[in-house]
Amino acid sequence: MYKQRNAKIIATIGPASAHRETIKSLFEAGADVFRLNFSHGTHADHQRNHGFIRSVEQELGRPIGILMDLQGPKLRLGTFADGPVRLEAGAPFRLDLDAATPGSAQRAPMPHPEIFAGLREGADLLVDDGRVRLRVEQCGADFAQTRVIAGGVVSDRKGVNVPDVVLPLSALTAKDLADLAFGLTLGVDWVALSFVQRPEDIAELRQIVGTRAGIVAKLEKPTAIHSLDGIVEATDAVMVARGDLGVEMPPEQVPAIQKRIVRACRKAGKPVIVATQMLESMIAAPVPTRAEASDVATAIYDGADAVMLSAESASGKYPVEAVGMMNKIIAQTESDPHYRQALDTARTPSRPDTADAIGAAMRSAVDTLPVAAAVAYTTSGYSALRMARERPHAPIIGMTPEHATARRLALAWSVYPVLCPEVLDVREMSDLACATAEREGFGKTGDVIAVIAGLPFGTPGTTNLLRLAQIGQP
């Protein structure tokens, strides 16, 4: 079931798709990884969906990745005494910690001392996805006196965003910790951390997760962009979460930020996901807008590892059609000659280390010879990711004896994960790589494959071997 494209598709599971046969149809339509959104649903819901995915994986014999997405710290107003209120531009408006007193048109409770601790005069607060904008004129440890810059209607528990302010709060809430423990017990492959502000947020999650799952840093705050290189270095993968990012910064800046994040991840060889509102109209319609199709294509031209569907597959009317449409857009984009030109132009120099030198040599071999496939024999997935960083012309087979590694590699650009037995020496590895490439339909007798691995076998991060082998030759 080789999907002949490079970029991967992540589909979110929700009420519209929480059925075994629908999940199977989503995979067959093109989904490579499934997202369990812990902002919604119960543990029982996620356990059932996890079981459905693993059942489909077993039936079809293909490794499938599962990504759990933590809710993160949601900042909200309190309640209002008499229902929704209208805030007029230019009017004063006070925020404080007095949750016992309902709000009015003059003040509202905001039960988050962390916000007040991080605020400063002149800072903006965005309410209800930026529909209302407040500017701080005076603030203290338990209050903020603001002026309404952009007015509108505000009601109970509307969300609050604080752009360009590093808030002194953990990216992991009590709910996140409980969800995380549950997800790790289930055996998820990736954990997405919401509202990352700094590399230390990743380190905090890493202490809990260890090596049990890969970490995806969701970049949705401008403050994270200021620490972009450090966050990319600390994490295993990155998600460009354009929803909140588009709230906290001017919309016209988001495309450039998206490209900057993708470039940084490609340089580091870390998988990067572009997400949010990609085929938004397909929540209610069987076809996307032309602008949405162009949006998906832009991410593919930039070399993103994966694109993600949220409500389109979770709660929309056409979940399978949305995945199928995304699959067609990717395939069409990757067939464009300018696609390869764009990838090559955006390629960055290799790092001065052995793994990247081997990756660059592999790419040179693929460019020079008619190589049918590039094969990484890998325990941790590291060798396959170094291959994917180079964006070679040939498809990549991620050959691994580890189920967890195979599932994580389902997220990586062009990597086709295959489970295999452990090998004892280079000859056995080469023979197994040739047999795998032929069996999976990547090549035939006489075709050349490029194999990379790390010696000694089973030692993560030791990519140091490149071998050219010919299928069917001793």
mmCIF file of N, CA, C and O in Angstrom, residues 115-153:
data_model
loop_
_atom_site.group_PDB
_atom_site.id
_atom_site.type_symbol
_atom_site.label_atom_id
_atom_site.label_comp_id
_atom_site.label_asym_id
_atom_site.label_seq_id
_atom_site.Cartn_x
_atom_site.Cartn_y
_atom_site.Cartn_z
ATOM 1 N N ILE A 115 -1.090 35.746 34.146
ATOM 2 C CA ILE A 115 -1.196 36.820 33.163
ATOM 3 C C ILE A 115 -0.778 38.142 33.786
ATOM 4 O O ILE A 115 0.037 38.895 33.230
ATOM 5 N N PHE A 116 -1.298 38.435 34.967
ATOM 6 C CA PHE A 116 -0.970 39.710 35.617
ATOM 7 C C PHE A 116 0.516 39.790 35.955
ATOM 8 O O PHE A 116 1.115 40.860 35.885
ATOM 9 N N ALA A 117 1.110 38.630 36.287
ATOM 10 C CA ALA A 117 2.538 38.620 36.605
ATOM 11 C C ALA A 117 3.392 38.951 35.387
ATOM 12 O O ALA A 117 4.493 39.492 35.518
ATOM 13 N N GLY A 118 2.891 38.652 34.197
ATOM 14 C CA GLY A 118 3.675 38.900 32.988
ATOM 15 C C GLY A 118 3.333 40.173 32.251
ATOM 16 O O GLY A 118 4.054 40.581 31.338
ATOM 17 N N LEU A 119 2.216 40.809 32.623
ATOM 18 C CA LEU A 119 1.777 42.008 31.901
ATOM 19 C C LEU A 119 2.676 43.206 32.158
ATOM 20 O O LEU A 119 3.341 43.303 33.190
ATOM 21 N N ARG A 120 2.636 44.118 31.215
ATOM 22 C CA ARG A 120 3.319 45.406 31.356
ATOM 23 C C ARG A 120 2.474 46.468 30.688
ATOM 24 O O ARG A 120 1.608 46.160 29.852
ATOM 25 N N GLU A 121 2.706 47.710 31.050
ATOM 26 C CA GLU A 121 1.967 48.810 30.423
ATOM 27 C C GLU A 121 2.238 48.831 28.919
ATOM 28 O O GLU A 121 3.364 48.641 28.467
ATOM 29 N N GLY A 122 1.165 49.024 28.157
ATOM 30 C CA GLY A 122 1.280 49.060 26.701
ATOM 31 C C GLY A 122 1.027 47.722 26.039
ATOM 32 O O GLY A 122 0.883 47.646 24.809
ATOM 33 N N ALA A 123 0.975 46.632 26.839
ATOM 34 C CA ALA A 123 0.709 45.307 26.269
ATOM 35 C C ALA A 123 -0.751 45.203 25.838
ATOM 36 O O ALA A 123 -1.637 45.845 26.407
ATOM 37 N N ASP A 124 -1.000 44.395 24.818
ATOM 38 C CA ASP A 124 -2.360 44.172 24.340
ATOM 39 C C ASP A 124 -2.867 42.814 24.810
ATOM 40 O O ASP A 124 -2.110 41.846 24.899
ATOM 41 N N LEU A 125 -4.165 42.775 25.109
ATOM 42 C CA LEU A 125 -4.851 41.514 25.373
ATOM 43 C C LEU A 125 -5.917 41.332 24.311
ATOM 44 O O LEU A 125 -6.675 42.259 24.011
ATOM 45 N N LEU A 126 -5.977 40.129 23.746
ATOM 46 C CA LEU A 126 -6.934 39.821 22.698
ATOM 47 C C LEU A 126 -7.988 38.884 23.262
ATOM 48 O O LEU A 126 -7.665 37.830 23.815
ATOM 49 N N VAL A 127 -9.249 39.265 23.138
ATOM 50 C CA VAL A 127 -10.356 38.491 23.678
ATOM 51 C C VAL A 127 -11.171 37.903 22.529
ATOM 52 O O VAL A 127 -11.413 38.579 21.515
ATOM 53 N N ASP A 128 -11.576 36.631 22.704
ATOM 54 C CA ASP A 128 -12.430 35.967 21.718
ATOM 55 C C ASP A 128 -11.777 35.948 20.343
ATOM 56 O O ASP A 128 -12.303 36.480 19.363
ATOM 57 N N ASP A 129 -10.588 35.325 20.287
ATOM 58 C CA ASP A 129 -9.839 35.184 19.020
ATOM 59 C C ASP A 129 -9.545 36.526 18.370
ATOM 60 O O ASP A 129 -9.525 36.643 17.135
ATOM 61 N N GLY A 130 -9.311 37.551 19.198
ATOM 62 C CA GLY A 130 -8.902 38.847 18.678
ATOM 63 C C GLY A 130 -10.037 39.753 18.250
ATOM 64 O O GLY A 130 -9.781 40.848 17.734
ATOM 65 N N ARG A 131 -11.282 39.329 18.464
ATOM 66 C CA ARG A 131 -12.408 40.188 18.074
ATOM 67 C C ARG A 131 -12.477 41.455 18.919
ATOM 68 O O ARG A 131 -12.983 42.480 18.476
ATOM 69 N N VAL A 132 -11.981 41.364 20.156
ATOM 70 C CA VAL A 132 -11.900 42.528 21.045
ATOM 71 C C VAL A 132 -10.448 42.688 21.476
ATOM 72 O O VAL A 132 -9.797 41.708 21.854
ATOM 73 N N ARG A 133 -9.956 43.928 21.392
ATOM 74 C CA ARG A 133 -8.568 44.198 21.763
ATOM 75 C C ARG A 133 -8.525 45.220 22.891
ATOM 76 O O ARG A 133 -9.153 46.287 22.797
ATOM 77 N N LEU A 134 -7.783 44.876 23.948
ATOM 78 C CA LEU A 134 -7.618 45.754 25.101
ATOM 79 C C LEU A 134 -6.147 46.122 25.234
ATOM 80 O O LEU A 134 -5.274 45.281 25.011
ATOM 81 N N ARG A 135 -5.872 47.377 25.636
ATOM 82 C CA ARG A 135 -4.478 47.804 25.847
ATOM 83 C C ARG A 135 -4.284 48.178 27.310
ATOM 84 O O ARG A 135 -5.077 48.926 27.878
ATOM 85 N N VAL A 136 -3.241 47.620 27.912
ATOM 86 C CA VAL A 136 -2.989 47.836 29.331
ATOM 87 C C VAL A 136 -2.440 49.239 29.570
ATOM 88 O O VAL A 136 -1.435 49.634 28.958
ATOM 89 N N GLU A 137 -3.097 49.985 30.460
ATOM 90 C CA GLU A 137 -2.618 51.319 30.837
ATOM 91 C C GLU A 137 -1.956 51.314 32.203
ATOM 92 O O GLU A 137 -1.077 52.119 32.480
ATOM 93 N N GLN A 138 -2.410 50.399 33.061
ATOM 94 C CA GLN A 138 -1.842 50.276 34.405
ATOM 95 C C GLN A 138 -2.072 48.847 34.860
ATOM 96 O O GLN A 138 -3.111 48.243 34.563
ATOM 97 N N CYS A 139 -1.122 48.272 35.583
ATOM 98 C CA CYS A 139 -1.293 46.880 36.004
ATOM 99 C C CYS A 139 -0.531 46.604 37.284
ATOM 100 O O CYS A 139 0.407 47.322 37.649
ATOM 101 N N GLY A 140 -0.967 45.564 37.968
ATOM 102 C CA GLY A 140 -0.318 45.115 39.188
ATOM 103 C C GLY A 140 -0.417 43.610 39.285
ATOM 104 O O GLY A 140 -0.789 42.933 38.319
ATOM 105 N N ALA A 141 -0.126 43.063 40.457
ATOM 106 C CA ALA A 141 -0.095 41.621 40.631
ATOM 107 C C ALA A 141 -1.473 40.993 40.547
ATOM 108 O O ALA A 141 -1.585 39.777 40.327
ATOM 109 N N ASP A 142 -2.534 41.815 40.729
ATOM 110 C CA ASP A 142 -3.883 41.240 40.736
ATOM 111 C C ASP A 142 -4.893 42.018 39.905
ATOM 112 O O ASP A 142 -6.096 41.791 40.008
ATOM 113 N N PHE A 143 -4.422 42.930 39.060
ATOM 114 C CA PHE A 143 -5.366 43.697 38.239
ATOM 115 C C PHE A 143 -4.659 44.251 37.007
ATOM 116 O O PHE A 143 -3.426 44.317 36.933
ATOM 117 N N ALA A 144 -5.482 44.661 36.048
ATOM 118 C CA ALA A 144 -4.994 45.412 34.880
ATOM 119 C C ALA A 144 -6.086 46.394 34.476
ATOM 120 O O ALA A 144 -7.233 45.986 34.236
ATOM 121 N N GLN A 145 -5.726 47.655 34.437
ATOM 122 C CA GLN A 145 -6.643 48.680 33.947
ATOM 123 C C GLN A 145 -6.346 48.866 32.464
ATOM 124 O O GLN A 145 -5.227 49.207 32.088
ATOM 125 N N THR A 146 -7.349 48.598 31.613
ATOM 126 C CA THR A 146 -7.112 48.632 30.178
ATOM 127 C C THR A 146 -8.023 49.644 29.486
ATOM 128 O O THR A 146 -8.979 50.152 30.075
ATOM 129 N N ARG A 147 -7.700 49.910 28.243
ATOM 130 C CA ARG A 147 -8.530 50.750 27.378
ATOM 131 C C ARG A 147 -8.950 49.893 26.187
ATOM 132 O O ARG A 147 -8.139 49.140 25.624
ATOM 133 N N VAL A 148 -10.222 49.964 25.802
ATOM 134 C CA VAL A 148 -10.723 49.172 24.679
ATOM 135 C C VAL A 148 -10.232 49.807 23.379
ATOM 136 O O VAL A 148 -10.564 50.953 23.064
ATOM 137 N N ILE A 149 -9.446 49.080 22.633
ATOM 138 C CA ILE A 149 -8.917 49.562 21.342
ATOM 139 C C ILE A 149 -9.850 49.151 20.211
ATOM 140 O O ILE A 149 -10.165 49.944 19.323
ATOM 141 N N ALA A 150 -10.285 47.912 20.229
ATOM 142 C CA ALA A 150 -11.267 47.427 19.256
ATOM 143 C C ALA A 150 -12.422 46.828 20.042
ATOM 144 O O ALA A 150 -12.243 45.864 20.793
ATOM 145 N N GLY A 151 -13.601 47.414 19.905
ATOM 146 C CA GLY A 151 -14.742 46.992 20.699
ATOM 147 C C GLY A 151 -15.481 45.805 20.117
ATOM 148 O O GLY A 151 -15.207 45.357 19.000
ATOM 149 N N GLY A 152 -16.441 45.305 20.903
ATOM 150 C CA GLY A 152 -17.257 44.180 20.465
ATOM 151 C C GLY A 152 -17.965 43.555 21.644
ATOM 152 O O GLY A 152 -17.874 44.041 22.779
ATOM 153 N N VAL A 153 -18.654 42.471 21.381
ATOM 154 C CA VAL A 153 -19.412 41.778 22.419
ATOM 155 C C VAL A 153 -18.524 40.736 23.096
ATOM 156 O O VAL A 153 -17.807 39.980 22.426
#
